[in-house]
GROMACS .gro file of N, CA and C in nm:
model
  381
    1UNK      N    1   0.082  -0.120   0.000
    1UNK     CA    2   0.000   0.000   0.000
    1UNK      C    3   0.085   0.125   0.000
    2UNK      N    4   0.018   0.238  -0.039
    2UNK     CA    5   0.099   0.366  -0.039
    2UNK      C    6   0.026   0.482   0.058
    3UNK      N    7   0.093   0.569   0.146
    3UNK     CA    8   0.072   0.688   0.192
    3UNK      C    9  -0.018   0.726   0.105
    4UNK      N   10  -0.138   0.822   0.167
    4UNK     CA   11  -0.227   0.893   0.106
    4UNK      C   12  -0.153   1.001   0.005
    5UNK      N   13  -0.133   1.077   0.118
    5UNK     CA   14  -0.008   1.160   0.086
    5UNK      C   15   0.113   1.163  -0.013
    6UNK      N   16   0.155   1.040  -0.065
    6UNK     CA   17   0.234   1.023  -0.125
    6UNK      C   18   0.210   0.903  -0.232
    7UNK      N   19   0.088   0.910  -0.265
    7UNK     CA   20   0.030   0.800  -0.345
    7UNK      C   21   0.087   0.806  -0.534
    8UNK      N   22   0.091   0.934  -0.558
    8UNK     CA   23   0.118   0.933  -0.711
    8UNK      C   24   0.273   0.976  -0.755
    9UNK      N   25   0.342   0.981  -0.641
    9UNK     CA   26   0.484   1.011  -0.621
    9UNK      C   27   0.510   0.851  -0.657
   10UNK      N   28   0.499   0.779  -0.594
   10UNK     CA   29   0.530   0.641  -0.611
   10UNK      C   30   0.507   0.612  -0.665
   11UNK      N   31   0.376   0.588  -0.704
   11UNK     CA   32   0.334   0.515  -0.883
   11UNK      C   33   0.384   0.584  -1.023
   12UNK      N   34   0.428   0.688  -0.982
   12UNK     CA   35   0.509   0.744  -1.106
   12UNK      C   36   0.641   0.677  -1.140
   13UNK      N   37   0.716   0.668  -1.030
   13UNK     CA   38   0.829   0.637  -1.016
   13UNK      C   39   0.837   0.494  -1.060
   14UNK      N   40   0.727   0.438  -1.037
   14UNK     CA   41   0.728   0.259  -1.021
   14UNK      C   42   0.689   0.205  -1.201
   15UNK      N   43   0.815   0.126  -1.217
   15UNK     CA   44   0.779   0.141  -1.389
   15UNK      C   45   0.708   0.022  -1.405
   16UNK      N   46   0.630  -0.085  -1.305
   16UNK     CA   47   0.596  -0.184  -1.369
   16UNK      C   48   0.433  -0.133  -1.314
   17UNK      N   49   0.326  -0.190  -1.422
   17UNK     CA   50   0.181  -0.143  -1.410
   17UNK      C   51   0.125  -0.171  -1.265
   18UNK      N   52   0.032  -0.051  -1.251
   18UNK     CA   53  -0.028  -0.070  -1.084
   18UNK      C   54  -0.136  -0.061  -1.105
   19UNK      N   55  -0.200  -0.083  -1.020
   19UNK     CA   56  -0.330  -0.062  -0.994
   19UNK      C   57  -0.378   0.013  -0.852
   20UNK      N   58  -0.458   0.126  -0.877
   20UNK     CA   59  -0.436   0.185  -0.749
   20UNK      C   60  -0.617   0.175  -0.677
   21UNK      N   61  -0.653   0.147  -0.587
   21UNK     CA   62  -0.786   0.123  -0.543
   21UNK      C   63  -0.774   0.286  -0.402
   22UNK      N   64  -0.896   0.382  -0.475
   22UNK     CA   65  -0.900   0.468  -0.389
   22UNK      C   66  -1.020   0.416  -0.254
   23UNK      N   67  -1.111   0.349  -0.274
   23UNK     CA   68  -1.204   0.302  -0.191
   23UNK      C   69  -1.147   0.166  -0.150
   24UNK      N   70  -1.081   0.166   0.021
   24UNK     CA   71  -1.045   0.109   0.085
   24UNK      C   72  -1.115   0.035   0.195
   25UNK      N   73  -1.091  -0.082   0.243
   25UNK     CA   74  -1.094  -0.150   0.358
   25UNK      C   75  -1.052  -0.141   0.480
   26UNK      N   76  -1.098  -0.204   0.567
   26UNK     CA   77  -0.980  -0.210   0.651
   26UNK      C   78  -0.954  -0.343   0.668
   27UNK      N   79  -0.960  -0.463   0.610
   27UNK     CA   80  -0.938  -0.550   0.604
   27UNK      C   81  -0.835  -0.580   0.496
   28UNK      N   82  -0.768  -0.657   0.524
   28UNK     CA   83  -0.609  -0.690   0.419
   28UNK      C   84  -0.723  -0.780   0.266
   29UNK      N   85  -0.659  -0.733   0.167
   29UNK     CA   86  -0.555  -0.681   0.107
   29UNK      C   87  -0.603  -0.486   0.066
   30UNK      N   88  -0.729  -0.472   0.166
   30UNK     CA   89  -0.750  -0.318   0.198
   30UNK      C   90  -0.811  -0.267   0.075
   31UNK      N   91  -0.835  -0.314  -0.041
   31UNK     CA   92  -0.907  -0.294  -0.180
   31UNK      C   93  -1.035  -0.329  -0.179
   32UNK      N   94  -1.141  -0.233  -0.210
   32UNK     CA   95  -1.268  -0.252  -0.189
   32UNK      C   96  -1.276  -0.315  -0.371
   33UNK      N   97  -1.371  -0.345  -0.415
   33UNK     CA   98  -1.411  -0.439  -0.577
   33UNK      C   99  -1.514  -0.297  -0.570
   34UNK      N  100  -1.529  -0.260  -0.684
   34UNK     CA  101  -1.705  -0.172  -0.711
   34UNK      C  102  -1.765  -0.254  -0.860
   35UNK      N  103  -1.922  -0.224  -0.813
   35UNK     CA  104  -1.944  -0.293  -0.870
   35UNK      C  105  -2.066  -0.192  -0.923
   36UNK      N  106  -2.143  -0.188  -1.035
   36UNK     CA  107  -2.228  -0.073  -1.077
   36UNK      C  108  -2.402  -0.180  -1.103
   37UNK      N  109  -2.451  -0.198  -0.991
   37UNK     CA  110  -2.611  -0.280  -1.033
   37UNK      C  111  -2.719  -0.197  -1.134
   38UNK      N  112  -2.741  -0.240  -1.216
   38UNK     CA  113  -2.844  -0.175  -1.279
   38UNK      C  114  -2.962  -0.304  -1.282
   39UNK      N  115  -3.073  -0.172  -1.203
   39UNK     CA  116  -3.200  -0.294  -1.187
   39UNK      C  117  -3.323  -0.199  -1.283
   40UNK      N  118  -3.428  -0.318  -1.349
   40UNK     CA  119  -3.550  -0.219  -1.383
   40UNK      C  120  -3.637  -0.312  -1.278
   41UNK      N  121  -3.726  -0.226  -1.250
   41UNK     CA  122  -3.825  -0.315  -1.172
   41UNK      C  123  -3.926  -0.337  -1.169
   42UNK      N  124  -4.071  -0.395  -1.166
   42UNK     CA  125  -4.202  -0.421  -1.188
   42UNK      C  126  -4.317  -0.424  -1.170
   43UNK      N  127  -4.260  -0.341  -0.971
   43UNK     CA  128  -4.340  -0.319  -0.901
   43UNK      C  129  -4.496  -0.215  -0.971
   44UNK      N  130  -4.591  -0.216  -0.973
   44UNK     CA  131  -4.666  -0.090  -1.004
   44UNK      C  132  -4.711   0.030  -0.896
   45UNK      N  133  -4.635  -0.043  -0.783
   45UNK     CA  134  -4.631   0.083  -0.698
   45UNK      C  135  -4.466   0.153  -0.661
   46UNK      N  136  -4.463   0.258  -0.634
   46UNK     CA  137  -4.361   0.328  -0.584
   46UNK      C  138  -4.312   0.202  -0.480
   47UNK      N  139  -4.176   0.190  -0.468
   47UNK     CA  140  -4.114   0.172  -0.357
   47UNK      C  141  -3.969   0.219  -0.315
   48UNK      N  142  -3.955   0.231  -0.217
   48UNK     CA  143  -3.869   0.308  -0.149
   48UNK      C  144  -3.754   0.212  -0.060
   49UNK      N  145  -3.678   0.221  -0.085
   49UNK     CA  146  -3.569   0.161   0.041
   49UNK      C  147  -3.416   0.129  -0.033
   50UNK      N  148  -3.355   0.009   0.018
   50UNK     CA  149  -3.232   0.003   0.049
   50UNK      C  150  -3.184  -0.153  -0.047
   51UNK      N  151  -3.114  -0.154  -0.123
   51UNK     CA  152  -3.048  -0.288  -0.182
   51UNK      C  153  -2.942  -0.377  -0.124
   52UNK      N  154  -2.916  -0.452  -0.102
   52UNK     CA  155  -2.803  -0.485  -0.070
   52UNK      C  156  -2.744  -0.655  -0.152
   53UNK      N  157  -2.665  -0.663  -0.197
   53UNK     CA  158  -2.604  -0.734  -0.251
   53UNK      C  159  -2.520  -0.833  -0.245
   54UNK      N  160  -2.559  -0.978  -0.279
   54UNK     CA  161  -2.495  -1.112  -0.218
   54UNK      C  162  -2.453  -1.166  -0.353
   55UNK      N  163  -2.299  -1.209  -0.393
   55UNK     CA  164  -2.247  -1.335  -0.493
   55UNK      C  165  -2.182  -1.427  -0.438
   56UNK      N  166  -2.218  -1.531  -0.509
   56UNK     CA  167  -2.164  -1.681  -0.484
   56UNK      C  168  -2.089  -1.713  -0.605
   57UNK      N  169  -1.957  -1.744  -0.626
   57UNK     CA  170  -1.887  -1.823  -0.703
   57UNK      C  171  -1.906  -2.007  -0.776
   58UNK      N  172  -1.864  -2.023  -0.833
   58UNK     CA  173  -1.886  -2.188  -0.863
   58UNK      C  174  -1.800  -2.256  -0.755
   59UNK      N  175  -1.723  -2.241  -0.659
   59UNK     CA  176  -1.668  -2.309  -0.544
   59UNK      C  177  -1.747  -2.256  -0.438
   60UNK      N  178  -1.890  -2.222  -0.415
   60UNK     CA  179  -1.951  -2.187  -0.328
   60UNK      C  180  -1.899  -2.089  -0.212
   61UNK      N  181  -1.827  -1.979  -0.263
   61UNK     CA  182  -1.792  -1.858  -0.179
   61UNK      C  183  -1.885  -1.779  -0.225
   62UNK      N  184  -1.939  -1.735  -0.084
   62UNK     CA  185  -1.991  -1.597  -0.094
   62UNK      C  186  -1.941  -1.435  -0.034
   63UNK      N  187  -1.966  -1.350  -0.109
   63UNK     CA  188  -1.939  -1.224   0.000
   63UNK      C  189  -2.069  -1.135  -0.003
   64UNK      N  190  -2.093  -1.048   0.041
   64UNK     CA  191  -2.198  -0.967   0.105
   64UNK      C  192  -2.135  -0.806   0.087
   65UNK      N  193  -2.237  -0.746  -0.054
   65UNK     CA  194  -2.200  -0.577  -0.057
   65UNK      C  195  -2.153  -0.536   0.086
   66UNK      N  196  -2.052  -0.413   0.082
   66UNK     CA  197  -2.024  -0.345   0.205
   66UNK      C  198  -2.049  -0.183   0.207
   67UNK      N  199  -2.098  -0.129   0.088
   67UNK     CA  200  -2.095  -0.023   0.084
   67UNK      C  201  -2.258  -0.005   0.107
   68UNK      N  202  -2.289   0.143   0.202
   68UNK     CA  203  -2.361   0.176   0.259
   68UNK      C  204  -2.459   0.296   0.132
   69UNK      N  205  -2.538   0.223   0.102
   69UNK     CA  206  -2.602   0.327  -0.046
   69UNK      C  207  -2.712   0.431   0.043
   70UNK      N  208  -2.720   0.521  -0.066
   70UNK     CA  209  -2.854   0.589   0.016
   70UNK      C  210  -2.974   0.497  -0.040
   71UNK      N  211  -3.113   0.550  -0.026
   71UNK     CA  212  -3.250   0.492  -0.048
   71UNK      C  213  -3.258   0.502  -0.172
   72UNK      N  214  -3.292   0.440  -0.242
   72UNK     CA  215  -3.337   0.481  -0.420
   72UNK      C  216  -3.466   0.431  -0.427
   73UNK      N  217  -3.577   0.537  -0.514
   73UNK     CA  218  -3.704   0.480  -0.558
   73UNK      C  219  -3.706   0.455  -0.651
   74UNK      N  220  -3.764   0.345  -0.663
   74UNK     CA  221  -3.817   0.230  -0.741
   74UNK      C  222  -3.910   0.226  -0.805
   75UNK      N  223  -3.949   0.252  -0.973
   75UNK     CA  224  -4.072   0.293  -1.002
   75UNK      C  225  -4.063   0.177  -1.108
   76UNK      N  226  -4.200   0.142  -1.141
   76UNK     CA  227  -4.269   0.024  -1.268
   76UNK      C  228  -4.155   0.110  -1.392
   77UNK      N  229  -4.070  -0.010  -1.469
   77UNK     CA  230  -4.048   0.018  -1.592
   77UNK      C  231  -3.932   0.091  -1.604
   78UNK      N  232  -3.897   0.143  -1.476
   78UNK     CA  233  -3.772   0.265  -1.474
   78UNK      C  234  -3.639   0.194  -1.441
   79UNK      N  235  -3.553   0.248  -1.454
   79UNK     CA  236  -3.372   0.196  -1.416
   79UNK      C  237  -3.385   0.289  -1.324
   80UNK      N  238  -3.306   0.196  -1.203
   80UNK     CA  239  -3.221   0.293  -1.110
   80UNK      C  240  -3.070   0.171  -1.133
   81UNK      N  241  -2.961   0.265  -1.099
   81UNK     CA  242  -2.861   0.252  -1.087
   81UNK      C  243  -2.782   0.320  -0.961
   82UNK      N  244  -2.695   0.123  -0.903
   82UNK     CA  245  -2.647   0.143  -0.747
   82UNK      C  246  -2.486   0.113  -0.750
   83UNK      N  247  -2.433   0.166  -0.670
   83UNK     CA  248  -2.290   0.166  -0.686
   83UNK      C  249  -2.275   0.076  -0.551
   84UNK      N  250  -2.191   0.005  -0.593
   84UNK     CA  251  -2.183  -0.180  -0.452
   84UNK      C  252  -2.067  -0.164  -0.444
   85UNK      N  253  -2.010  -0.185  -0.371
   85UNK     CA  254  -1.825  -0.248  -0.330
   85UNK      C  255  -1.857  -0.395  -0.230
   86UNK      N  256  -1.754  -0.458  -0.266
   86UNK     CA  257  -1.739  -0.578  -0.207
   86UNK      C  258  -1.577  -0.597  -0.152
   87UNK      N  259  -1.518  -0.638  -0.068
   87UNK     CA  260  -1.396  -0.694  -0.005
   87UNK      C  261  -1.345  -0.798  -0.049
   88UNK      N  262  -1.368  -0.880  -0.154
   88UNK     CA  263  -1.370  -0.974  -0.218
   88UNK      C  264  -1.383  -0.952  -0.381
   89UNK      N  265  -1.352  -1.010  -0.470
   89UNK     CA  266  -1.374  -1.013  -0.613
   89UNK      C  267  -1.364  -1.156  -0.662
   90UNK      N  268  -1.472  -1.182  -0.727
   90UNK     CA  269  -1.467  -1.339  -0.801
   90UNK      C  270  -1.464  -1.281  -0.948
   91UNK      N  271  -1.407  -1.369  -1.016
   91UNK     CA  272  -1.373  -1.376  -1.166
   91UNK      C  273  -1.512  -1.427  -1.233
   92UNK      N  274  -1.562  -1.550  -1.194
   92UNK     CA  275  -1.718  -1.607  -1.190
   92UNK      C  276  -1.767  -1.617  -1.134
   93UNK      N  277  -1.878  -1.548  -1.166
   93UNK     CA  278  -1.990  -1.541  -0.989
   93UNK      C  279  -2.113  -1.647  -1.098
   94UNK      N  280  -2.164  -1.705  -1.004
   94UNK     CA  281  -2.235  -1.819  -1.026
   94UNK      C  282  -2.378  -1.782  -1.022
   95UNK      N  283  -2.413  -1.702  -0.853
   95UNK     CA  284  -2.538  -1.682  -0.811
   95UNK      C  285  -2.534  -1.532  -0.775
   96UNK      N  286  -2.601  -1.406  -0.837
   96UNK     CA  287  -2.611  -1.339  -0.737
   96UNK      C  288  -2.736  -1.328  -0.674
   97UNK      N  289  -2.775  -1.242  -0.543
   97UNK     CA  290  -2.928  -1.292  -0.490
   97UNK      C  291  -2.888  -1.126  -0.445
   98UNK      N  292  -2.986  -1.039  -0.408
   98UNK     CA  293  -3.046  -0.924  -0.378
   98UNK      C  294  -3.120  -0.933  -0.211
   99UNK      N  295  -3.101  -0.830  -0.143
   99UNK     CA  296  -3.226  -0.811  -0.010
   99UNK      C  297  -3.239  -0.660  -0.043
  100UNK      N  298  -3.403  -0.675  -0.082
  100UNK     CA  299  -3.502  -0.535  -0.040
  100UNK      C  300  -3.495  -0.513   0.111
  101UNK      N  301  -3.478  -0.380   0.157
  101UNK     CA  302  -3.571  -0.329   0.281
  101UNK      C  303  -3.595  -0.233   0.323
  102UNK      N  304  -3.654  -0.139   0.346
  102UNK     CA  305  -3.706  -0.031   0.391
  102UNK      C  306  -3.665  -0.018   0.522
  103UNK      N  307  -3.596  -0.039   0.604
  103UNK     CA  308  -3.579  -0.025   0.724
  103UNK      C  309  -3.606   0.028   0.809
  104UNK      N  310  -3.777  -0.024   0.827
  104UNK     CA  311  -3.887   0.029   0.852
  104UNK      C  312  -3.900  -0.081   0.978
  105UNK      N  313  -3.931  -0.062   1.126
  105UNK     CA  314  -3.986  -0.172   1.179
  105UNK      C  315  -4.105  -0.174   1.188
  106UNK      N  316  -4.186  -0.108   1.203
  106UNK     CA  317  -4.329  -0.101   1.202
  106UNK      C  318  -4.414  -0.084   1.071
  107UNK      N  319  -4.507  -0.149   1.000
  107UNK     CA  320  -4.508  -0.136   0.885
  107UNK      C  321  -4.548  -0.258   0.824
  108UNK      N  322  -4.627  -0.291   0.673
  108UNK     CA  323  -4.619  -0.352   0.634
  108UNK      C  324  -4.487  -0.408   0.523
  109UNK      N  325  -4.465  -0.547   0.481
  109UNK     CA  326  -4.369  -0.571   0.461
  109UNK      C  327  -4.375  -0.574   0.265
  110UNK      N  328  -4.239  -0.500   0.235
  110UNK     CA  329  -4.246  -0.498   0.040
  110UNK      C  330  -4.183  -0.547  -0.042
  111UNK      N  331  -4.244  -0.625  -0.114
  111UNK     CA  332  -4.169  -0.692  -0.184
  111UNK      C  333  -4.061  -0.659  -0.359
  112UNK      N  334  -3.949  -0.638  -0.411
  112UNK     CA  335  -3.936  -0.589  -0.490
  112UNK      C  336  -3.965  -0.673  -0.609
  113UNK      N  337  -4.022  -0.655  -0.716
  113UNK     CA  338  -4.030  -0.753  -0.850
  113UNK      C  339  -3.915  -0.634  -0.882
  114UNK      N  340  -3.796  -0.806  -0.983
  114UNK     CA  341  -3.714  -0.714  -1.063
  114UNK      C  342  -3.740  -0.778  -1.189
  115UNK      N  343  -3.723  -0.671  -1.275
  115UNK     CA  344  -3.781  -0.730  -1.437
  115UNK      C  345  -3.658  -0.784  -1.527
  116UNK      N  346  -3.551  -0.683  -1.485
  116UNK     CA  347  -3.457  -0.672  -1.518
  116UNK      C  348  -3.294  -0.645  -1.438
  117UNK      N  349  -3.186  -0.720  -1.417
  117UNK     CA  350  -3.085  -0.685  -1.347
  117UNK      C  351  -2.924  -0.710  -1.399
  118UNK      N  352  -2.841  -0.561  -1.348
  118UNK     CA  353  -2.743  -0.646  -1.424
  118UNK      C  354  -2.598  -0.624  -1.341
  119UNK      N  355  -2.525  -0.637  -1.316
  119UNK     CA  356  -2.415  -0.650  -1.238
  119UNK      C  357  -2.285  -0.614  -1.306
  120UNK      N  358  -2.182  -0.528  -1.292
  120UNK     CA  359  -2.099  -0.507  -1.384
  120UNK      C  360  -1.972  -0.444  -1.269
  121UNK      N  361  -1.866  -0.513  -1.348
  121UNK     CA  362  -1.752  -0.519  -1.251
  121UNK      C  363  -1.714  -0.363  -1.300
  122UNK      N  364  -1.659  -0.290  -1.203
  122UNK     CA  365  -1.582  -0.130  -1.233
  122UNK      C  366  -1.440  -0.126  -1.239
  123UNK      N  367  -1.400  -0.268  -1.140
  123UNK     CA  368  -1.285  -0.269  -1.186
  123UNK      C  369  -1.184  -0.361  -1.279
  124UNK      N  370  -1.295  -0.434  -1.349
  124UNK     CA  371  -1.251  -0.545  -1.441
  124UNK      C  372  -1.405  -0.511  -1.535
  125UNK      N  373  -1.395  -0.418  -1.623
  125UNK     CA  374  -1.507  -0.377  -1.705
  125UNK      C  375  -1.509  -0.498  -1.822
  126UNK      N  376  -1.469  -0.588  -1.830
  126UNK     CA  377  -1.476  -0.692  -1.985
  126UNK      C  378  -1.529  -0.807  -1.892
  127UNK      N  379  -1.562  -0.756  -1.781
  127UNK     CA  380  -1.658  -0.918  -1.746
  127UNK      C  381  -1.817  -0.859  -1.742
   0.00000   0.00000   0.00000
């Protein structure tokens, strides 16, 4: 890793290719993955809340989004687009699975129909 401070001093200097991850961990190897979800959805009512994001590999690893999104509404027929980071990166993800929630405790409970979804690596864009 490099000093904040001294991050492009070094990679200048350094003649073999880097890769530099500004959205960090604190877990080793400290590189967050981003990932860009684009969902349409089917609901015919408005809904409101929070995504969060689960992949499984073909050797049955999973990891669990870590980045904290704001609320996005959800309308019949429309794209919203969510920006995910994960602590982990798979090359083939096998399964991904989604949790709706409003993080609402009182309340009735909503379900999201997705019509459409798509998952796209930010930092490996050819998968």
């Amino acid at each position: 890793g490099y000093y904040a401070d001294r991050w492009k001093e070094l990679l200048i200097q350094n003649s073999l290719p880097t890769k530099a991850y500004f959205d960090t961990s604190d877990h080793d190897p400290f590189c967050t993955y981003s990932y860009l979800l684009d969902i349409i959805t089917w609901n015919k009512s408005i809904r409101r809340g929070f995504i969060r994001v689960k992949i499984t590999d073909y050797a049955g690893r999973t990891v669990e989004s870590e980045m904290d999104s704001e609320a996005a509404t959800f309308q019949q027929y429309r794209r919203v687009k969510i920006l995910t980071g994960f602590y982990q990166d798979f090359d083939k993800i096998s399964r991904i699975s989604l949790t709706f929630s409003t993080k609402t405790v009182i309340g009735p409970k909503y379900k999201l129909r997705i019509l459409q979804m798509r998952l796209k690596s930010l930092n490996n864009p050819e998968r």
